XYZ file of C-alpha atoms in Angstrom:
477
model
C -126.260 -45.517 92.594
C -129.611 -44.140 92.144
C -131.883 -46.778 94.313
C -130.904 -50.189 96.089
C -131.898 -53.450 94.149
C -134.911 -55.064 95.323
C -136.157 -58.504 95.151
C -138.437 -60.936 96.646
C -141.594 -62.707 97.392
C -145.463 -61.217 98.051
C -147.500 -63.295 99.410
C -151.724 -62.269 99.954
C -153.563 -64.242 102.440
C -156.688 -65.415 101.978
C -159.358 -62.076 101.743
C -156.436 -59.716 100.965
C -156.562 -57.727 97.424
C -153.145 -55.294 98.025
C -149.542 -55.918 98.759
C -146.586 -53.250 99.213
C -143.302 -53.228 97.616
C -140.340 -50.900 98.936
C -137.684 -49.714 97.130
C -134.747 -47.393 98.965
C -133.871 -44.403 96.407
C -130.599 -43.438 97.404
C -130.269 -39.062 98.212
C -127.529 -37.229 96.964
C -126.138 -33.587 96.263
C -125.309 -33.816 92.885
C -127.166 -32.330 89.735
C -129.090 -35.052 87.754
C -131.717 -35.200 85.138
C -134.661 -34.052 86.345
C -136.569 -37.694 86.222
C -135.412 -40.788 86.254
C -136.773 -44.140 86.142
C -136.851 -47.662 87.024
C -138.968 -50.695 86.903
C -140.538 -53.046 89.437
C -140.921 -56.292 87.268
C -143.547 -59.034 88.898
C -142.909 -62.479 87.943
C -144.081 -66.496 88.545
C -147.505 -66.194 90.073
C -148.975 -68.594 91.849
C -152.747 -69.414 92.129
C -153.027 -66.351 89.695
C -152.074 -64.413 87.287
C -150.606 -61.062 86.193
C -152.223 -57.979 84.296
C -149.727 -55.674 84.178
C -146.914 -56.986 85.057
C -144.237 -53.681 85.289
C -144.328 -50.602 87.736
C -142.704 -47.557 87.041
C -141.079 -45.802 89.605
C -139.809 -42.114 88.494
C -137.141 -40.118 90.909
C -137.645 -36.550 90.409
C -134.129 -34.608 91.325
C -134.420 -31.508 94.030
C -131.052 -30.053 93.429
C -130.782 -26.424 93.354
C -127.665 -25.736 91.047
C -127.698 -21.712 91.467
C -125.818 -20.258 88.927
C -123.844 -16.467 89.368
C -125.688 -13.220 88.872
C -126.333 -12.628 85.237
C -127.621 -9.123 85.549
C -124.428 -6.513 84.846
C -124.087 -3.750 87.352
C -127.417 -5.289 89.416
C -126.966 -2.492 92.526
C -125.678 0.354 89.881
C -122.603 0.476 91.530
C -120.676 0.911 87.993
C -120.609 4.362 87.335
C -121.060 5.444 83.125
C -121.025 8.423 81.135
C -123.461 11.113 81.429
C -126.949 9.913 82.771
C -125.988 6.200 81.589
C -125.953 3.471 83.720
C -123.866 0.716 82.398
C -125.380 -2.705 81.532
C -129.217 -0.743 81.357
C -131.448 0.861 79.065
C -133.026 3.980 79.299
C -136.698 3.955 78.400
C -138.277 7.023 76.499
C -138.525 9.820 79.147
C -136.536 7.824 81.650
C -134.993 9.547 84.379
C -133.419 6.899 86.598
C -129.870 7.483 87.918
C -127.666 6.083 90.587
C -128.025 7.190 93.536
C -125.279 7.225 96.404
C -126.220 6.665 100.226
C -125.056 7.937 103.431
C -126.583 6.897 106.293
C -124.589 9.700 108.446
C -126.939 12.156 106.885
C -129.852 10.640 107.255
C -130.595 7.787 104.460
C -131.297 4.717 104.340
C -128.831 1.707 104.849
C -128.294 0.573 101.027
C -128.724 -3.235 100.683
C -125.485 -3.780 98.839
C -122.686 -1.448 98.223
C -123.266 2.532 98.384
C -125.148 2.780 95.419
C -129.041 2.456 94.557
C -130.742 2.790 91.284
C -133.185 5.816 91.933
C -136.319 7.281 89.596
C -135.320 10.630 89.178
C -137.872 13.673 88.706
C -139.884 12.315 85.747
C -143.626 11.317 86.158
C -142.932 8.315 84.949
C -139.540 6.335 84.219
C -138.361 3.280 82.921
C -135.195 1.489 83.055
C -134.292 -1.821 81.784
C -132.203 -5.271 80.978
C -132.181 -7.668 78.327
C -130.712 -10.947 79.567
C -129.420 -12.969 76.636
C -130.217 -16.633 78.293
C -129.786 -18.943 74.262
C -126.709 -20.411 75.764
C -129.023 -22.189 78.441
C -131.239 -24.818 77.650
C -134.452 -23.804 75.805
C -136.788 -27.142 76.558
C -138.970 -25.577 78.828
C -137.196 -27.257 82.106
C -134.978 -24.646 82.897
C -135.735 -22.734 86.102
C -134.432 -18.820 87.008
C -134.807 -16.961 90.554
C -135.132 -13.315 90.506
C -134.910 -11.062 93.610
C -134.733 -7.545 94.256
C -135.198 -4.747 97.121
C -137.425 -1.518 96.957
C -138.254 0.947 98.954
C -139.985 4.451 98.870
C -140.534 7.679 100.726
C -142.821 8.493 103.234
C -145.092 11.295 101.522
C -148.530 12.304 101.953
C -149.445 10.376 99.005
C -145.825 8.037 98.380
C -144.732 7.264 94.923
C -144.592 3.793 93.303
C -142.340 1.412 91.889
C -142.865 -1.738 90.162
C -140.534 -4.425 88.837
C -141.531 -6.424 85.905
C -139.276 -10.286 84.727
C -140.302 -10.994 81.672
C -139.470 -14.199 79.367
C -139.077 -13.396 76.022
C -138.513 -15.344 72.723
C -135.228 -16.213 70.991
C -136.033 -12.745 68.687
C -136.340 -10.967 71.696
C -139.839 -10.101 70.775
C -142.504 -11.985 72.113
C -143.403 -12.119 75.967
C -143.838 -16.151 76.914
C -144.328 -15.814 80.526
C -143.628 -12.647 83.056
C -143.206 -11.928 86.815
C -144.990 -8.844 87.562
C -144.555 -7.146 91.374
C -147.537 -4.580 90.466
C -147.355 -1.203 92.396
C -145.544 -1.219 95.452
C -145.088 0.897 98.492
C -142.532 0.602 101.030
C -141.861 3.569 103.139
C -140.771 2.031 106.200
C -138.023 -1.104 105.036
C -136.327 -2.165 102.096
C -139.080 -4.854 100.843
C -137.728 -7.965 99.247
C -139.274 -9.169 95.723
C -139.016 -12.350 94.648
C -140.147 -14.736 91.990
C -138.957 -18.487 91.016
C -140.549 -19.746 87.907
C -140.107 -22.155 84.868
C -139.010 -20.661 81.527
C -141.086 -21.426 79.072
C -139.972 -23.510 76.407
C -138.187 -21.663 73.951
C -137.159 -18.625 75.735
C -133.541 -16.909 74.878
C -134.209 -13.691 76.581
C -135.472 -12.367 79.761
C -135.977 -8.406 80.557
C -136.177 -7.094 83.801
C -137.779 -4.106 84.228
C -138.245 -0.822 86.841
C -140.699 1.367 86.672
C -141.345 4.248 89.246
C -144.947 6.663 89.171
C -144.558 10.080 90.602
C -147.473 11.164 93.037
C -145.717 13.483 95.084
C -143.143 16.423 94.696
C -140.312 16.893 92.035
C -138.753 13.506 92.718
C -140.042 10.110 92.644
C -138.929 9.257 95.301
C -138.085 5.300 94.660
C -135.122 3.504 95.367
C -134.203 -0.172 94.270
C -131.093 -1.889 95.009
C -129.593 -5.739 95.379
C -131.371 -7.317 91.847
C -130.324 -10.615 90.848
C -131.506 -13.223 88.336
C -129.676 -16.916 88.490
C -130.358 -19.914 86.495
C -131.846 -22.844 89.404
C -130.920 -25.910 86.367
C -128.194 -26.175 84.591
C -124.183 -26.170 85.442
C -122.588 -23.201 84.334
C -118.969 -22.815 84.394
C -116.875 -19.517 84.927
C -113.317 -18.562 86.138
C -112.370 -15.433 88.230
C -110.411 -12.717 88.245
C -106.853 -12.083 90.413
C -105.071 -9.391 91.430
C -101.112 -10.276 92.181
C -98.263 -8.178 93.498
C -95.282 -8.787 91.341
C -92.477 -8.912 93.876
C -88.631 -7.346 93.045
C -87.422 -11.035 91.585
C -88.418 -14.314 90.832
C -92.032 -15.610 90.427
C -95.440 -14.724 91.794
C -98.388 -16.996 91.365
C -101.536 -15.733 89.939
C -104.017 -18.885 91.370
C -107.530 -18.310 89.330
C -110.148 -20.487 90.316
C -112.734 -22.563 87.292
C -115.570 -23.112 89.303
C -119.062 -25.151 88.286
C -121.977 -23.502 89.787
C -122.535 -27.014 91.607
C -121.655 -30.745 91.914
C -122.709 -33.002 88.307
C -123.979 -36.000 87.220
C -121.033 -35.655 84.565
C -117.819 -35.390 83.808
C -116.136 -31.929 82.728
C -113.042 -31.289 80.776
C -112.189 -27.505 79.623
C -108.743 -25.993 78.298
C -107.267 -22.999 78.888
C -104.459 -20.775 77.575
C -103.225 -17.030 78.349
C -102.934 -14.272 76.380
C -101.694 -10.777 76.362
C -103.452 -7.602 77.189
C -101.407 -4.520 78.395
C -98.635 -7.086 80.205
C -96.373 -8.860 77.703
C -96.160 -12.916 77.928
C -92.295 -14.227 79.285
C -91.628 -10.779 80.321
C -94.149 -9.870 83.207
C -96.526 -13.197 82.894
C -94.936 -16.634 81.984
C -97.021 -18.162 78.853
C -99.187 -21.325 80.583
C -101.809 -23.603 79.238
C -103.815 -26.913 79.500
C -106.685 -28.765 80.624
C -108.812 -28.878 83.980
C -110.616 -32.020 84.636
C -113.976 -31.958 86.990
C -114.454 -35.588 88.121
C -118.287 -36.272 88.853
C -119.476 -34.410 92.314
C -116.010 -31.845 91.690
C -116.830 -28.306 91.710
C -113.643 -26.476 91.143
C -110.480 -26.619 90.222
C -107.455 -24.153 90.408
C -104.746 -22.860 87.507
C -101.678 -21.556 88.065
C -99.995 -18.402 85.757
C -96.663 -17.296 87.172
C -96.120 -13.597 87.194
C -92.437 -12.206 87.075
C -91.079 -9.532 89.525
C -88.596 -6.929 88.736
C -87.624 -3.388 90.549
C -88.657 -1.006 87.229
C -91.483 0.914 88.252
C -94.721 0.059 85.807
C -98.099 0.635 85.371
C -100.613 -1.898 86.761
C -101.023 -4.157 83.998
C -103.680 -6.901 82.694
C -103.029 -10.432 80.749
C -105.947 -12.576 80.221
C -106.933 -16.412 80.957
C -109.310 -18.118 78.108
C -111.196 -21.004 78.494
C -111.686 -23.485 75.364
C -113.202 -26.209 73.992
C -115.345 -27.415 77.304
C -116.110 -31.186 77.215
C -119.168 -32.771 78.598
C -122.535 -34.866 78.125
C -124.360 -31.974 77.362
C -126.607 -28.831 79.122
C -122.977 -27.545 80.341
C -123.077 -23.606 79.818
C -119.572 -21.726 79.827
C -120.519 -18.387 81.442
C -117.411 -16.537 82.074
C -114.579 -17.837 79.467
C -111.981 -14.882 80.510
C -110.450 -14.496 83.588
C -108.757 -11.071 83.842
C -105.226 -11.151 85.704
C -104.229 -7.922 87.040
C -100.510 -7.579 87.706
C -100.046 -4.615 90.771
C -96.454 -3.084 90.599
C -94.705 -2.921 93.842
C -91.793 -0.895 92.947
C -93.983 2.783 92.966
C -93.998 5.162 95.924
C -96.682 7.773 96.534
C -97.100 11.186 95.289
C -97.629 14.788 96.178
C -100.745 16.367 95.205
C -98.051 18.851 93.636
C -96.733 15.745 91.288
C -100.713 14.935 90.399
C -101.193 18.562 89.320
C -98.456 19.176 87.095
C -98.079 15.488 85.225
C -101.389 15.216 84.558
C -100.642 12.458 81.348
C -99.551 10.088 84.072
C -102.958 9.840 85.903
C -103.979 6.451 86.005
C -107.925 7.146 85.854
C -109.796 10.348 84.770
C -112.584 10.644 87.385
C -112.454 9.645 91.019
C -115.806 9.451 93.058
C -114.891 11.339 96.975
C -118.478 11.371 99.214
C -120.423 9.898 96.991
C -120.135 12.557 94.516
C -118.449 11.806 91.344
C -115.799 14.234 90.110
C -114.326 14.533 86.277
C -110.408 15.790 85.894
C -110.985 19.405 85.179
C -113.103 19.294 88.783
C -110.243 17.365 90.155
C -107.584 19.738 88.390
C -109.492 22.799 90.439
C -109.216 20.361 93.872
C -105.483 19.895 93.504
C -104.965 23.866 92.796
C -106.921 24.887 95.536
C -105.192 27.176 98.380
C -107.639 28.320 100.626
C -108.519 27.867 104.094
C -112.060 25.943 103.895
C -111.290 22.036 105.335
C -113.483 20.616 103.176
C -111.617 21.427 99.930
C -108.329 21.203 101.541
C -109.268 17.743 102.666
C -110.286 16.932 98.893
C -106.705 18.340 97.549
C -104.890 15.406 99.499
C -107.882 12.860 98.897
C -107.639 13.541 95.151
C -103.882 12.712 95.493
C -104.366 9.942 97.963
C -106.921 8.261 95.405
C -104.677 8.687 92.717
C -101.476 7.329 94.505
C -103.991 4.321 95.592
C -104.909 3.713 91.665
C -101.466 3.796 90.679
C -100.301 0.945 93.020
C -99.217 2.557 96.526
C -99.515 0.533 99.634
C -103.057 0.657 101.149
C -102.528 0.958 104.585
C -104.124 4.517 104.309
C -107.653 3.332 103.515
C -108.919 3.730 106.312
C -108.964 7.313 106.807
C -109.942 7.279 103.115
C -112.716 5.809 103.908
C -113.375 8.429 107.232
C -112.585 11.180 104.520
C -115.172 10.082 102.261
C -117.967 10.314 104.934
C -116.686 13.453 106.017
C -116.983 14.861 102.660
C -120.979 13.567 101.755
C -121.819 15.047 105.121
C -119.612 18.449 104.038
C -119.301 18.627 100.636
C -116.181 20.347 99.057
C -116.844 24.171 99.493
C -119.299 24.054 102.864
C -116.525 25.322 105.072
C -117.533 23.945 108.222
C -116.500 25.831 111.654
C -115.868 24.688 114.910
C -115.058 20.458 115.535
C -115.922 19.491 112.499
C -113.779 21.675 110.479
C -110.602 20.695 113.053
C -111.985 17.064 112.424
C -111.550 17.589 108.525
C -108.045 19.322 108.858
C -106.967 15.723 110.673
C -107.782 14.178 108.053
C -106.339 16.127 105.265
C -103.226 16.170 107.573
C -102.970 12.119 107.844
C -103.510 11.995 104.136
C -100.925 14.571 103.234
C -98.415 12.641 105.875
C -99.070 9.423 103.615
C -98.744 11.166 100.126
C -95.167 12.618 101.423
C -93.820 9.517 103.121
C -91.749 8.721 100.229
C -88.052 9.877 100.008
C -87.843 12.976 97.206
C -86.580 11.118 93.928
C -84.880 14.208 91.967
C -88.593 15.912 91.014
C -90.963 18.564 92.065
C -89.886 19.640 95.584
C -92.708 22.548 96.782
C -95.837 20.951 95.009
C -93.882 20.883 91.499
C -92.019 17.825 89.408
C -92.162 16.921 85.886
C -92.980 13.913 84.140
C -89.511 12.041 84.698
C -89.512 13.585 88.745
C -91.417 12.210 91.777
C -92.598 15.557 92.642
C -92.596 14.532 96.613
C -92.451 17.944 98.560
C -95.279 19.636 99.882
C -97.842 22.374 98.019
């Protein structure tokens, strides 16, 4: 399996002192110790005889076994409370935030997403991640890749950012071994960071780190965007998350895939059962559970949780998919144990902004992001009331609805111009009252979105912008 068996005869005429013996070591894609051995064994001489007797040969393995991301929110697309920026720390004096991109006013492509992480206005900020890696192995083999993108301003003297890995001890206290960019500059491109390195034995945590210097202006002006960190060594198993439109009747599968992170040396055997979250089990899911088997060299595997359809009109709703008990030879690490199954009711039908303004306890979120800007519900409340003639806030009346319809469970076919109404809006932000073509521009789109919020056939609620909470509240404000 590992190398062909060898045997034979050497022979050394007379004068000659060295001899060759060739053994074929057999390649493969699948993840194996990192050495492994066998022996050469020389035996009967003739005319001589033998000092050492044994050679060692040793097969070092060169698979890459690249684990998922394990850095939450890594291009601060997740949007917190306040100045918080889920899944990182603020340092003392910290002033990073997320920042959102438009190109069609002039910045920068992001590398991922619309989001960046950016500095801020302090002289000096700090923002941070502690990576809790004990579930990995701690021998001093394992290897993790880190990447990330930066890029500054061009200024007559630019600010700096610098990015900083650092391995830290099972206490999460001592620094074993760090990656360290140093001050960087990059005013023309996004520059790409990288670092691949060897944990040091006995490492359970790794930071990573941004720091940005201000040299110039009120800002530091410092972007960074597209960070990962991915174990290189050891198999990790996960499963996904599905979304699944119910149907009126019958059964809809939810398929989730259990995926290792690449092809192993051994076998794997995990269980898995379902459980309830907001959706009830035998009345919108159907209860399932048992075991996955990975074969040697097998990768993924797929489970199947039948979702039930009906014609009552519900909010989405979430049942969960555990993982248990995974069986192996060891170094296995279970990553992701719950997959998330998120059940989409087909049976609702779009809404007025007139319905979204009077039954407000039906929203399904409390803060929708429109141009990059993100809005809480009393800002949203003022969109939906507004009756004025400026495009831009007209335009956000129907987007708020159209966002809110989309959240609930409405078809998407109107995405598109959501998306056009969106870059309209971080061009012309609500209240800039453009004139001319653009402003005609940004009344076509408020009147394609109002056109999709109305589509629906009036229900017994809220004709003229009104409704209550048991109408549809489907005419026009």
């Amino acid at each position: 399996m590992d190398y062909l068996a060898t045997s034979g005869t050497l022979v050394f005429p007379a004068f000659s002192t060295e001899q060759g013996v060739t053994v074929a070591v057999v390649g493969d894609l699948i993840l194996e110790a990192p050495e492994e051995t066998f022996t050469v064994e020389l035996t009967n001489p003739v005319e001589t005889t033998i000092a050492d007797g044994t050679g060692l040969g040793t097969i070092r393995d060169n698979e890459v076994c690249e684990g998922p991301n394990l850095l939450v929110n890594p291009s601060a697309e997740r949007r917190g409370s306040g100045a918080e920026i889920p899944g990182w720390t603020h340092a003392d004096g910290s002033d990073w935030q997320r920042r959102f991109l438009t190109p069609a006013a002039g910045d920068p492509e992001p590398v991922d997403g619309r989001f960046t992480f950016f500095a801020g206005s302090s002289g000096y900020s700090e923002l941070y991640q502690d990576v809790d890696v004990r579930a990995f192995p701690s021998t001093g083999e394992q290897v993790f890749a880190f990447e990330g993108f930066v890029r500054t301003l061009d200024e007559e003297l630019p600010d700096v950012l610098r990015v900083r890995v650092e391995y830290r001890d099972a206490g999460n206290l001592q620094v074993l071994d760090a990656y360290d960019s140093g001050d960087v500059m990059s005013v023309l491109d996004w520059t790409r960071l990288e670092d691949v390195r060897t944990a040091p034995a006995g490492t359970g945590w790794i930071r990573v780190s941004l720091t940005a210097t201000r040299f110039t202006g009120e800002d530091a002006d410092a972007f960074v965007d597209a960070l990962g960190l991915r174990s290189h060594r050891a198999p990790t198993l996960t499963i996904d998350d599905v979304q699944v439109t119910e149907g009126d009747s019958g059964v809809t599968d939810a398929v989730f895939t259990v995926a290792l992170s690449c092809a192993w040396e051994h076998p794997v055997d995990v269980g898995y059962v379902t459980a309830d979250d907001t959706a009830l089990a035998d009345e919108d899911y159907l209860t399932t559970g048992g075991h996955l088997s990975f074969p040697v060299g097998t990768t993924d595997q797929t489970l199947t949780v039948p979702v039930v359809g009906d014609e009552v009109e519900e909010p989405t709703e979430t049942f969960v998919v555990d993982l248990y008990n995974p069986v192996s030879s060891g170094g296995l690490v279970v990553l992701d144990p719950e997959g998330v199954g998120t059940i989409l009711d087909d049976d609702f039908c779009q809404r007025s902004h007139g319905y979204w303004k009077t039954d407000e306890e039906v929203w399904p979120v409390d803060w929708l992001e429109m141009g990059g800007v993100e809005y809480e519900f009393e800002e949203l409340m003022a969109f939906l009331e507004y009756n004025g003639p400026d495009a831009t806030l007209v335009l956000a009346k129907q987007l708020v609805a159209t966002k809110l319809n989309l959240a609930r469970g409405s078809e998407p076919s109107i995405l598109p111009v959501v998306e056009d109404a969106d870059t309209f809006l971080a061009v012309y932000p609500p209240g800039s009252n453009p004139r001319g073509e653009d402003r005609e521009y940004g009344l076509g789109l408020k009147t394609q979105l109002d056109s999709y919020n109305t589509a629906c056939p009036d229900e017994g609620g809220g004709g003229n912008g009104g409704g209550n909470g048991n109408g549809n509240g489907n005419g026009k404000g």
